[in-house]
Amino acid sequence: MLGLMMDTPLLTTDILRYAATAHGQTQIVSRNLDGSIHRYCYSAALERCLRLSAALKSLGLSKGDRVGSLAWNTHHHFELFYGVSGQGLVLHTINPRLFEETLVKIIDHAEDQWICIDAATLTLAQSLAPHLTSVKGWLFMDPDDGLPETSLANVISYEGLLKSQRADHEWPTFDERSASVLCYTSGTTGDPKGVVYSHRSIVLASLFMSMADTVGVFRPGHREAAMPIAPLFHANGWMMPFTAPMNGQKLVLPGRNFEPERLCELIRQENVTVAAAVPTVWFGIVNYLASAGLELPSLRAAMVAGTKAPRPLIEDLERRGISVGQVWGMTEAPGGVRGTPAPGVAELPPDQQFLHKMRQGRMGFGTELRIVDDDGTALPHDGLSVGHLQARGPIVAAGYYRLESSTASGWLSTGDVARLHSDGTIEIVDRSKDVIKSGGEWISSQAIEAAAVEHPAVLHAAVIAIAHPRWQERPLLVAVLKPGAVVTEQEMLDHLSPLIPKWWMPDKLVFVDSLPMTASGKVRKTELRKTFAGDADSFVVQSDPELGNQRRA
Amino acid sequence: MLGLMMDTPLLTTDILRYAATAHGQTQIVSRNLDGSIHRYCYSAALERCLRLSAALKSLGLSKGDRVGSLAWNTHHHFELFYGVSGQGLVLHTINPRLFEETLVKIIDHAEDQWICIDAATLTLAQSLAPHLTSVKGWLFMDPDDGLPETSLANVISYEGLLKSQRADHEWPTFDERSASVLCYTSGTTGDPKGVVYSHRSIVLASLFMSMADTVGVFRPGHREAAMPIAPLFHANGWMMPFTAPMNGQKLVLPGRNFEPERLCELIRQENVTVAAAVPTVWFGIVNYLASAGLELPSLRAAMVAGTKAPRPLIEDLERRGISVGQVWGMTEAPGGVRGTPAPGVAELPPDQQFLHKMRQGRMGFGTELRIVDDDGTALPHDGLSVGHLQARGPIVAAGYYRLESSTASGWLSTGDVARLHSDGTIEIVDRSKDVIKSGGEWISSQAIEAAAVEHPAVLHAAVIAIAHPRWQERPLLVAVLKPGAVVTEQEMLDHLSPLIPKWWMPDKLVFVDSLPMTASGKVRKTELRKTFAGDADSFVVQSDPELGNQRRA
């Protein structure tokens, strides 16, 4: 026996249609690539998105076809989320920071037919174009409707195309499981891994993220101004292009200007109340604020994800009256975790509250989390057991585009190692591939790294496993010192000693000039492991012979 | 091209499983029928609901079978929402306040196989039983596992049955569109009209109601304690049995004790922060508070729906620090409207803010609203146009159980007449069948009634249309005076004159001893219209001849 409710599909376009109806005059503010400000409202945005859909239809694109975007956080990019997928097409949000050979690989894999670019990605597009096989043309998004001089073939002006269309276009209705956005994970090895969000999953994720529970600072939507500093090509800018209109929030888009000074200027001018970014960006912001002697009085909440936020960053933000909500998430499972404090935390003394702030959020309705051991057996949520984190639910990826399914167990393996607490909070311990397995126990490389960077001389630190005849693996600490800083191996060990368990102490320390990094700014540990393969005594330490195993930068 | 996200159905049982995992120790507090307090937590509730499902299976019930409930707001009733529908059965929540012949009609129509009753509904069940054809047995819900002396055949103790089952039962997975709860509207004429909520519609409605936007007083769930004073058989107690666990809120259930003194006692003892009830109940509460000299310091928000809240009630509650959120809703379309102030309202002077508080909430994402004229043409959301309110979306009924579909247009006719404002707010003007059509314009019976009860002598007022040779219809005011109060027709008209447009002034006033009421406490206007059929001069006015058209109670 079925229910007798309307069979209305969950489509992302209904989010914008809602905002245009009930919050029609609420603003979308966006920084153009030239630094100037563009300003319009949801009802005007709806009209433009409908014109865009009509235009894409006129280009001969049909349901399921992929349209790529090589763009930053502008109102043009915002419009693609609705104008492309509203028409039943799939928006492939491409990360322009990837290496060119990776870009060619994923654009080919996605079979993008058109790619939307702007003045900032034009040069990149020109160097990719000769290697692409599926692309039929390029849409150039610029405030003007003119076209740049370019080697690209078949370039159309976005604004010109919109002007040629009528705004009374009607979006088709279709299965809510239809693909809406295609987003490749930033993994740099192996096959490209494309996550395909459905309309259903985006609407549900946006609903989950809109629950009062999520950030604890949400008020009636129109009192908020939300700014995704997270790029729109990273898991849909953490869903803000959807959650803002869904809640009638003002949306503030920083364009491609991610310099702390420009971000702070925009936050102050537009009275941004909630912003989302990775820890590195927040670090830049607090450092700028300190040097400029400024505050951000309107900003009430910092949503922090991507990697764990270090304690000094949280302390700094909270001292400025900006509440920090860490949320675990990944391209394959965005928006399932709440950033508000767990039950009882508000009643704890400040120091203990702080320990909770250091966790990566807490479970929310809609995304089930569990931890399992190496054999796949579920472990208790006791705050002690450590296991591989798995996720399940309607906003979790079941597989990757044109790849064999990887979730045969019904659960997504997140690649993270975590503790789960009985109050629902999540404590990420390490990446599964980075954890060091020593004598049957697990050592967290991230925990040692966090302890190492607390030393005033240390700029960056990476901990990897090195083979050990008795313990199987032991930790090696690879550190980059700050310019001019000096530290001995013994000083470093003395520093670590009170901060980590005795049996976690690195067997060896190495000081290097720099760490190998991925395009998205993470340490390339695979390369470190190659460099330092073998047991702890067999590799060459790049130390200054005059000072022993110690380095003067 | 479909998305590649997990195909996880939206099932209500996942709400309770979430609460048991992430808010396992959060309490459900319920007043037993004998007045004592029952207290347990979500993890214990989950275990009992699983046992209940196992028990129902053991009784031979299978997917789609209906199980009725004749019960009040107890933890037992809460368990039925999960234990019955978690097993794929359909919970038919029956309103014990209906007339017995109506009850027999709807139980037969629903073909309930088992009915869950308690000590308070036992007598009613006994008098219904001889007339029922589908019912195979009765589950008696009582803190003990004993059975009462009764004429009912095949009565089983609920507690006894649960004890006989194991808690490791696993809920089946099924299509999210499966029926979950069957709820008949309280209409008293014509065929029974059963609304069939699907699992999907309940989960979505609960998500919509959990958005920060909804009541404006939600904080991280565990800081709230929610009390549905609205009976659980009215549109699932306005979804609180679902929204509370979904957000990790403490749930406080008043049992069948709806007396203001008992309600206030429970609110104070359990630190209830949010409560939901119709205006009549809130009136009882503020009157009790005034007479007892008490306040409700924990209570931050009153959710008010069912009918429009009169101004004095809103003023009284807000003066006590209780924020009033009016939300329009109906059995066929619950949970689609937000109770928080519209954009810009917070910046208005208090008096104008108040006018907004008098509206019936504002549109939220997920339920589209529009107004149409008599021909079905959509009217603008300009705050001026008045039309028939229609609703559409995934939590709106597409039809009624075993009745012809009534939403051929794709929209549900709500039976309400409303204005929609450009800021998304909703102003209910009248019921479609009660609006008075005078000279091509519409007069709101509810607006005149509201103005009439502002007179200190008036206890109740009802306005109906009476035929008029020139204007087609004109308003007649039927009023009940307070004990001992006296008022003349002219005094009444003088009172109304500044409050309503001149052409709305009733052509006639009648004072009566009482108004005919429905089982759910609404004025039976059909009966009034029969009594006062004909033109304004043809009916007998029940006035005191000594005083002219005036009444001394």
CSV table of C-alpha atoms in Angstrom, one decimal, chain B residues 90-472:
chain,number,residue,atom,x,y,z
B,90,VAL,CA,0.1,1.5,8.4
B,91,LEU,CA,-0.8,3.2,11.6
B,92,HIS,CA,-4.3,4.6,11.5
B,93,THR,CA,-4.4,7.3,14.2
B,94,ILE,CA,-8.0,7.6,15.3
B,95,ASN,CA,-9.5,10.7,17.0
B,96,PRO,CA,-11.4,9.4,20.0
B,97,ARG,CA,-13.3,12.7,20.2
B,98,LEU,CA,-15.3,12.0,17.1
B,99,PHE,CA,-18.9,10.8,17.3
B,100,GLU,CA,-19.2,7.0,17.6
B,101,GLU,CA,-21.0,6.6,14.3
B,102,THR,CA,-18.2,8.5,12.6
B,103,LEU,CA,-15.6,6.3,14.3
B,104,VAL,CA,-17.3,3.1,13.1
B,105,LYS,CA,-17.4,4.5,9.6
B,106,ILE,CA,-13.7,5.4,9.4
B,107,ILE,CA,-12.5,2.2,11.1
B,108,ASP,CA,-14.5,0.2,8.6
B,109,HIS,CA,-13.3,2.4,5.8
B,110,ALA,CA,-9.7,1.9,6.9
B,111,GLU,CA,-10.2,-1.8,7.5
B,112,ASP,CA,-8.2,-1.7,10.7
B,113,GLN,CA,-7.2,-5.3,11.8
B,114,TRP,CA,-6.0,-4.5,15.3
B,115,ILE,CA,-6.6,-1.4,17.4
B,116,CYS,CA,-4.3,-0.2,20.2
B,117,ILE,CA,-6.3,1.2,23.1
B,118,ASP,CA,-5.6,2.2,26.6
B,119,ALA,CA,-7.5,2.6,29.9
B,120,ALA,CA,-8.9,6.0,28.7
B,121,THR,CA,-10.3,4.6,25.5
B,122,LEU,CA,-11.4,1.2,26.7
B,123,THR,CA,-15.0,2.2,27.3
B,124,LEU,CA,-15.2,3.8,23.9
B,125,ALA,CA,-13.7,0.7,22.3
B,126,GLN,CA,-16.3,-1.5,24.0
B,127,SER,CA,-19.2,0.5,22.6
B,128,LEU,CA,-17.6,0.5,19.1
B,129,ALA,CA,-16.7,-3.2,19.0
B,130,PRO,CA,-20.1,-4.7,18.2
B,131,HIS,CA,-20.4,-2.4,15.1
B,132,LEU,CA,-16.9,-3.1,13.6
B,133,THR,CA,-16.3,-5.7,10.9
B,134,SER,CA,-12.6,-5.7,10.2
B,135,VAL,CA,-11.1,-5.7,13.7
B,136,LYS,CA,-9.5,-9.0,14.8
B,137,GLY,CA,-8.3,-7.9,18.2
B,138,TRP,CA,-7.2,-5.2,20.6
B,139,LEU,CA,-3.8,-4.3,22.0
B,140,PHE,CA,-4.2,-2.9,25.5
B,141,MET,CA,-1.5,-0.3,26.3
B,142,ASP,CA,-0.9,0.0,30.0
B,143,PRO,CA,2.2,0.4,32.3
B,144,ASP,CA,1.3,-3.1,33.6
B,145,ASP,CA,1.1,-6.2,31.6
B,146,GLY,CA,-2.3,-7.1,33.2
B,147,LEU,CA,-5.6,-7.0,31.3
B,148,PRO,CA,-8.8,-5.1,32.4
B,149,GLU,CA,-12.1,-6.7,32.8
B,150,THR,CA,-13.8,-6.0,29.5
B,151,SER,CA,-16.5,-7.1,27.0
B,152,LEU,CA,-13.9,-6.9,24.2
B,153,ALA,CA,-12.9,-10.2,22.5
B,154,ASN,CA,-9.3,-11.0,21.8
B,155,VAL,CA,-7.5,-8.4,24.0
B,156,ILE,CA,-3.7,-8.7,24.3
B,157,SER,CA,-1.5,-6.9,26.8
B,158,TYR,CA,0.9,-4.6,24.9
B,159,GLU,CA,3.6,-4.9,27.6
B,160,GLY,CA,3.1,-8.7,27.8
B,161,LEU,CA,3.5,-8.9,24.0
B,162,LEU,CA,6.6,-6.8,24.0
B,163,LYS,CA,8.2,-9.0,26.7
B,164,SER,CA,7.6,-12.1,24.6
B,165,GLN,CA,9.7,-10.7,21.7
B,166,ARG,CA,13.4,-10.2,21.1
B,167,ALA,CA,15.0,-6.7,20.5
B,168,ASP,CA,17.3,-8.0,17.7
B,169,HIS,CA,14.4,-7.8,15.2
B,170,GLU,CA,15.4,-6.0,12.1
B,171,TRP,CA,13.2,-3.6,10.3
B,172,PRO,CA,12.5,-4.4,6.6
B,173,THR,CA,13.6,-2.0,3.9
B,174,PHE,CA,11.0,-0.9,1.4
B,175,ASP,CA,9.9,1.7,-1.1
B,176,GLU,CA,9.9,5.1,0.7
B,177,ARG,CA,6.5,5.9,-0.9
B,178,SER,CA,4.9,3.1,1.2
B,179,ALA,CA,2.1,4.2,3.4
B,180,SER,CA,3.1,5.0,7.0
B,181,VAL,CA,0.3,6.8,8.7
B,182,LEU,CA,-3.4,7.1,7.8
B,183,CYS,CA,-5.2,10.1,9.3
B,184,TYR,CA,-8.8,11.1,8.6
B,185,THR,CA,-9.7,14.7,8.4
B,186,SER,CA,-12.2,15.9,11.0
B,187,GLY,CA,-14.8,16.8,8.4
B,188,THR,CA,-18.2,15.7,9.8
B,189,THR,CA,-20.2,15.4,6.6
B,190,GLY,CA,-19.9,13.2,3.5
B,191,ASP,CA,-17.5,10.4,3.0
B,192,PRO,CA,-14.6,9.8,5.4
B,193,LYS,CA,-11.5,11.5,4.0
B,194,GLY,CA,-8.3,9.6,4.8
B,195,VAL,CA,-4.9,11.2,4.2
B,196,VAL,CA,-2.2,8.6,3.7
B,197,TYR,CA,1.2,9.8,4.6
B,198,SER,CA,4.1,8.0,3.0
B,199,HIS,CA,7.4,7.4,4.8
B,200,ARG,CA,8.9,9.8,2.3
B,201,SER,CA,6.4,12.6,3.1
B,202,ILE,CA,6.9,12.2,6.8
B,203,VAL,CA,10.7,12.3,6.6
B,204,LEU,CA,10.5,15.3,4.2
B,205,ALA,CA,8.0,17.2,6.3
B,206,SER,CA,10.1,16.6,9.4
B,207,LEU,CA,13.2,17.9,7.6
B,208,PHE,CA,11.3,21.0,6.4
B,209,MET,CA,10.1,21.6,10.0
B,210,SER,CA,13.6,21.1,11.3
B,211,MET,CA,15.1,23.9,9.2
B,212,ALA,CA,16.4,26.8,11.4
B,213,ASP,CA,14.1,28.9,9.4
B,214,THR,CA,11.0,27.2,10.8
B,215,VAL,CA,10.4,28.5,14.2
B,216,GLY,CA,13.4,30.8,14.8
B,217,VAL,CA,14.0,29.4,18.2
B,218,PHE,CA,15.6,26.1,17.4
B,219,ARG,CA,19.1,25.7,18.6
B,220,PRO,CA,21.2,22.6,18.5
B,221,GLY,CA,18.5,20.0,19.1
B,222,HIS,CA,19.6,18.7,22.4
B,223,ARG,CA,19.1,22.1,24.0
B,224,GLU,CA,15.4,21.9,23.2
B,225,ALA,CA,12.6,20.1,24.9
B,226,ALA,CA,9.5,19.8,22.6
B,227,MET,CA,6.0,19.2,23.8
B,228,PRO,CA,3.2,18.3,21.3
B,229,ILE,CA,0.0,19.4,23.1
B,230,ALA,CA,-1.6,18.9,19.7
B,231,PRO,CA,-2.9,15.4,19.9
B,232,LEU,CA,-0.8,12.7,18.1
B,233,PHE,CA,-3.9,11.8,16.1
B,234,HIS,CA,-4.0,15.2,14.5
B,235,ALA,CA,-1.5,15.2,11.6
B,236,ASN,CA,1.0,13.2,13.7
B,237,GLY,CA,1.0,15.7,16.6
B,238,TRP,CA,2.3,18.2,14.1
B,239,MET,CA,5.2,15.9,13.4
B,240,MET,CA,6.9,16.3,16.8
B,241,PRO,CA,7.2,12.5,17.3
B,242,PHE,CA,9.5,12.7,14.3
B,243,THR,CA,11.1,16.2,14.6
B,244,ALA,CA,12.2,15.7,18.2
B,245,PRO,CA,14.3,12.5,17.6
B,246,MET,CA,15.5,13.8,14.2
B,247,ASN,CA,17.1,16.8,16.1
B,248,GLY,CA,18.0,15.0,19.3
B,249,GLN,CA,15.4,17.0,21.2
B,250,LYS,CA,13.9,15.8,24.5
B,251,LEU,CA,10.3,14.9,23.9
B,252,VAL,CA,7.7,15.7,26.5
B,253,LEU,CA,4.3,14.1,26.1
B,254,PRO,CA,1.3,15.3,28.2
B,255,GLY,CA,-0.7,12.0,28.1
B,256,ARG,CA,-4.3,12.8,28.1
B,257,ASN,CA,-4.0,15.6,30.7
B,258,PHE,CA,-4.6,18.7,28.7
B,259,GLU,CA,-5.9,20.8,31.6
B,260,PRO,CA,-3.9,24.0,31.8
B,261,GLU,CA,-2.6,23.4,35.3
B,262,ARG,CA,-1.2,19.9,34.4
B,263,LEU,CA,0.3,21.2,31.2
B,264,CYS,CA,2.0,24.1,32.9
B,265,GLU,CA,3.3,21.8,35.7
B,266,LEU,CA,4.9,19.6,33.1
B,267,ILE,CA,6.4,22.5,31.1
B,268,ARG,CA,7.9,23.8,34.3
B,269,GLN,CA,9.1,20.5,35.6
B,270,GLU,CA,10.6,19.3,32.4
B,271,ASN,CA,11.9,22.7,31.1
B,272,VAL,CA,9.9,22.5,27.9
B,273,THR,CA,11.2,25.1,25.4
B,274,VAL,CA,8.9,24.6,22.5
B,275,ALA,CA,5.2,23.6,22.6
B,276,ALA,CA,2.6,23.2,19.9
B,277,ALA,CA,-1.1,23.7,20.3
B,278,VAL,CA,-4.3,25.3,18.9
B,279,PRO,CA,-5.2,28.8,20.1
B,280,THR,CA,-7.9,27.5,22.5
B,281,VAL,CA,-5.4,25.5,24.4
B,282,TRP,CA,-3.0,28.5,24.6
B,283,PHE,CA,-5.9,30.7,25.9
B,284,GLY,CA,-6.4,28.2,28.7
B,285,ILE,CA,-2.7,28.3,29.5
B,286,VAL,CA,-2.4,32.1,29.7
B,287,ASN,CA,-5.6,32.3,31.7
B,288,TYR,CA,-4.3,29.7,34.2
B,289,LEU,CA,-1.0,31.5,34.4
B,290,ALA,CA,-2.7,34.8,35.1
B,291,SER,CA,-4.9,33.3,37.8
B,292,ALA,CA,-2.1,31.3,39.4
B,293,GLY,CA,0.4,34.1,39.2
B,294,LEU,CA,2.9,31.8,37.4
B,295,GLU,CA,5.2,32.1,34.5
B,296,LEU,CA,6.9,29.5,32.2
B,297,PRO,CA,10.5,30.6,32.2
B,298,SER,CA,11.8,27.7,30.1
B,299,LEU,CA,9.3,28.1,27.3
B,300,ARG,CA,10.7,30.1,24.4
B,301,ALA,CA,8.3,29.3,21.6
B,302,ALA,CA,4.6,28.6,21.1
B,303,MET,CA,3.8,27.0,17.8
B,304,VAL,CA,0.2,28.0,17.0
B,305,ALA,CA,-1.8,26.5,14.2
B,306,GLY,CA,-5.3,25.0,13.5
B,307,THR,CA,-7.0,28.4,13.4
B,308,LYS,CA,-5.8,31.9,13.5
B,309,ALA,CA,-4.5,33.1,16.8
B,310,PRO,CA,-6.4,36.2,18.1
B,311,ARG,CA,-4.3,39.3,18.8
B,312,PRO,CA,-4.9,39.3,22.6
B,313,LEU,CA,-3.5,35.8,22.8
B,314,ILE,CA,-0.3,36.6,20.9
B,315,GLU,CA,0.2,39.8,23.0
B,316,ASP,CA,-0.2,37.8,26.2
B,317,LEU,CA,2.2,35.1,25.2
B,318,GLU,CA,4.8,37.5,23.9
B,319,ARG,CA,4.6,39.6,27.1
B,320,ARG,CA,5.6,36.4,28.9
B,321,GLY,CA,8.7,36.0,26.8
B,322,ILE,CA,7.1,33.3,24.7
B,323,SER,CA,7.7,33.9,21.0
B,324,VAL,CA,4.6,33.1,18.9
B,325,GLY,CA,5.0,31.4,15.6
B,326,GLN,CA,1.8,31.0,13.7
B,327,VAL,CA,1.9,28.4,10.9
B,328,TRP,CA,-0.7,27.5,8.4
B,329,GLY,CA,-1.2,23.8,7.9
B,330,MET,CA,-3.7,21.1,7.5
B,331,THR,CA,-4.0,17.3,7.7
B,332,GLU,CA,-3.5,17.2,3.9
B,333,ALA,CA,-0.4,19.5,3.9
B,334,PRO,CA,1.3,19.6,7.3
B,335,GLY,CA,4.7,21.2,8.0
B,336,GLY,CA,5.1,23.3,4.9
B,337,VAL,CA,5.1,26.8,6.4
B,338,ARG,CA,7.6,28.7,8.5
B,339,GLY,CA,6.7,30.5,11.8
B,340,THR,CA,9.7,32.9,11.9
B,341,PRO,CA,9.3,36.5,11.0
B,342,ALA,CA,9.6,37.5,7.3
B,343,PRO,CA,12.6,39.6,6.0
B,344,GLY,CA,12.7,43.1,7.3
B,345,VAL,CA,10.1,42.5,10.0
B,346,ALA,CA,12.6,42.7,12.9
B,347,GLU,CA,13.5,46.2,11.8
B,348,LEU,CA,9.9,47.5,11.9
B,349,PRO,CA,8.4,49.4,14.9
B,350,PRO,CA,6.8,47.0,17.4
B,351,ASP,CA,3.2,47.8,16.3
B,352,GLN,CA,3.9,46.9,12.7
B,353,GLN,CA,5.9,43.8,13.7
B,354,PHE,CA,2.8,42.8,15.5
B,355,LEU,CA,0.7,42.9,12.3
B,356,HIS,CA,3.1,40.4,10.8
B,357,LYS,CA,2.8,38.2,13.9
B,358,MET,CA,-0.9,38.1,13.1
B,359,ARG,CA,-0.3,36.4,9.7
B,360,GLN,CA,-0.2,32.6,9.4
B,361,GLY,CA,3.5,32.2,8.8
B,362,ARG,CA,5.4,32.3,5.5
B,363,MET,CA,6.2,30.0,2.7
B,364,GLY,CA,9.1,27.6,3.2
B,365,PHE,CA,11.0,25.5,0.7
B,366,GLY,CA,9.2,22.3,-0.2
B,367,THR,CA,5.6,23.4,-0.3
B,368,GLU,CA,4.5,25.7,-3.1
B,369,LEU,CA,1.5,27.9,-2.3
B,370,ARG,CA,-0.6,30.0,-4.7
B,371,ILE,CA,-3.9,31.8,-4.7
B,372,VAL,CA,-6.4,31.5,-7.6
B,373,ASP,CA,-9.7,33.1,-8.4
B,374,ASP,CA,-13.0,31.2,-8.9
B,375,ASP,CA,-11.9,30.3,-12.4
B,376,GLY,CA,-8.6,28.8,-11.3
B,377,THR,CA,-6.4,31.7,-12.6
B,378,ALA,CA,-3.4,32.4,-10.5
B,379,LEU,CA,-3.4,35.8,-8.7
B,380,PRO,CA,-0.4,37.9,-7.8
B,381,HIS,CA,1.4,37.7,-4.4
B,382,ASP,CA,0.8,41.4,-3.8
B,383,GLY,CA,-0.7,41.4,-0.4
B,384,LEU,CA,-3.9,42.7,-1.9
B,385,SER,CA,-5.4,40.0,-4.1
B,386,VAL,CA,-7.6,37.5,-2.3
B,387,GLY,CA,-8.1,34.0,-3.6
B,388,HIS,CA,-8.5,30.3,-3.0
B,389,LEU,CA,-5.3,29.0,-1.4
B,390,GLN,CA,-3.7,26.0,-3.2
B,391,ALA,CA,-0.7,23.9,-2.3
B,392,ARG,CA,1.6,21.6,-4.2
B,393,GLY,CA,4.7,19.5,-3.3
B,394,PRO,CA,6.0,16.2,-2.0
B,395,ILE,CA,4.4,16.6,1.4
B,396,VAL,CA,1.0,17.5,0.1
B,397,ALA,CA,-1.8,15.0,-0.3
B,398,ALA,CA,-2.6,13.9,-3.9
B,399,GLY,CA,-5.9,12.4,-2.8
B,400,TYR,CA,-7.8,10.5,-0.1
B,401,TYR,CA,-7.8,6.8,0.7
B,402,ARG,CA,-10.2,5.0,-1.6
B,403,LEU,CA,-11.7,8.2,-3.0
B,404,GLU,CA,-11.5,9.7,-6.4
B,405,SER,CA,-8.5,12.0,-6.8
B,406,SER,CA,-9.4,15.6,-6.0
B,407,THR,CA,-6.2,17.3,-7.3
B,408,ALA,CA,-6.6,17.0,-11.1
B,409,SER,CA,-5.0,20.4,-11.5
B,410,GLY,CA,-1.9,19.2,-9.8
B,411,TRP,CA,-2.7,21.5,-6.8
B,412,LEU,CA,-4.5,20.7,-3.6
B,413,SER,CA,-7.5,23.0,-2.9
B,414,THR,CA,-7.0,23.9,0.7
B,415,GLY,CA,-10.5,25.2,1.3
B,416,ASP,CA,-8.9,28.4,2.6
B,417,VAL,CA,-9.1,31.9,1.2
B,418,ALA,CA,-5.9,33.9,1.6
B,419,ARG,CA,-3.7,36.8,0.6
B,420,LEU,CA,-0.1,36.1,-0.2
B,421,HIS,CA,2.5,38.8,0.3
B,422,SER,CA,5.6,39.5,-1.7
B,423,ASP,CA,7.8,38.6,1.3
B,424,GLY,CA,6.3,35.1,1.3
B,425,THR,CA,3.9,35.6,4.3
B,426,ILE,CA,0.4,34.1,4.3
B,427,GLU,CA,-2.7,35.8,5.5
B,428,ILE,CA,-5.6,33.5,5.9
B,429,VAL,CA,-8.8,35.5,5.2
B,430,ASP,CA,-11.5,32.8,5.6
B,431,ARG,CA,-12.6,29.4,4.7
B,432,SER,CA,-13.7,29.2,1.1
B,433,LYS,CA,-17.1,28.0,2.1
B,434,ASP,CA,-17.5,30.7,4.8
B,435,VAL,CA,-16.5,33.7,2.8
B,436,ILE,CA,-19.4,36.1,2.1
B,437,LYS,CA,-19.7,37.1,-1.5
B,438,SER,CA,-21.3,40.5,-1.5
B,439,GLY,CA,-21.7,42.5,-4.7
B,440,GLY,CA,-18.8,40.6,-6.4
B,441,GLU,CA,-16.4,41.3,-3.5
B,442,TRP,CA,-15.5,38.9,-0.7
B,443,ILE,CA,-16.1,39.6,3.0
B,444,SER,CA,-14.1,37.6,5.5
B,445,SER,CA,-16.4,36.0,8.1
B,446,GLN,CA,-13.3,35.4,10.3
B,447,ALA,CA,-12.3,39.0,10.3
B,448,ILE,CA,-15.7,40.1,11.5
B,449,GLU,CA,-15.7,37.4,14.2
B,450,ALA,CA,-12.2,38.5,15.4
B,451,ALA,CA,-13.4,42.0,15.6
B,452,ALA,CA,-16.6,41.0,17.5
B,453,VAL,CA,-14.8,39.0,20.2
B,454,GLU,CA,-12.7,42.0,20.9
B,455,HIS,CA,-15.8,43.4,22.6
B,456,PRO,CA,-15.5,42.7,26.3
B,457,ALA,CA,-19.1,41.3,26.5
B,458,VAL,CA,-18.7,38.8,23.7
B,459,LEU,CA,-17.7,35.2,24.4
B,460,HIS,CA,-18.0,33.6,21.0
B,461,ALA,CA,-19.0,34.9,17.6
B,462,ALA,CA,-19.9,33.3,14.2
B,463,VAL,CA,-20.5,35.2,11.0
B,464,ILE,CA,-22.4,33.5,8.2
B,465,ALA,CA,-23.8,34.6,4.8
B,466,ILE,CA,-27.5,35.2,4.4
B,467,ALA,CA,-29.1,35.7,1.1
B,468,HIS,CA,-29.7,39.2,-0.1
B,469,PRO,CA,-31.8,40.2,-3.2
B,470,ARG,CA,-29.3,42.9,-4.4
B,471,TRP,CA,-25.9,42.0,-3.0
B,472,GLN,CA,-26.3,38.2,-3.3
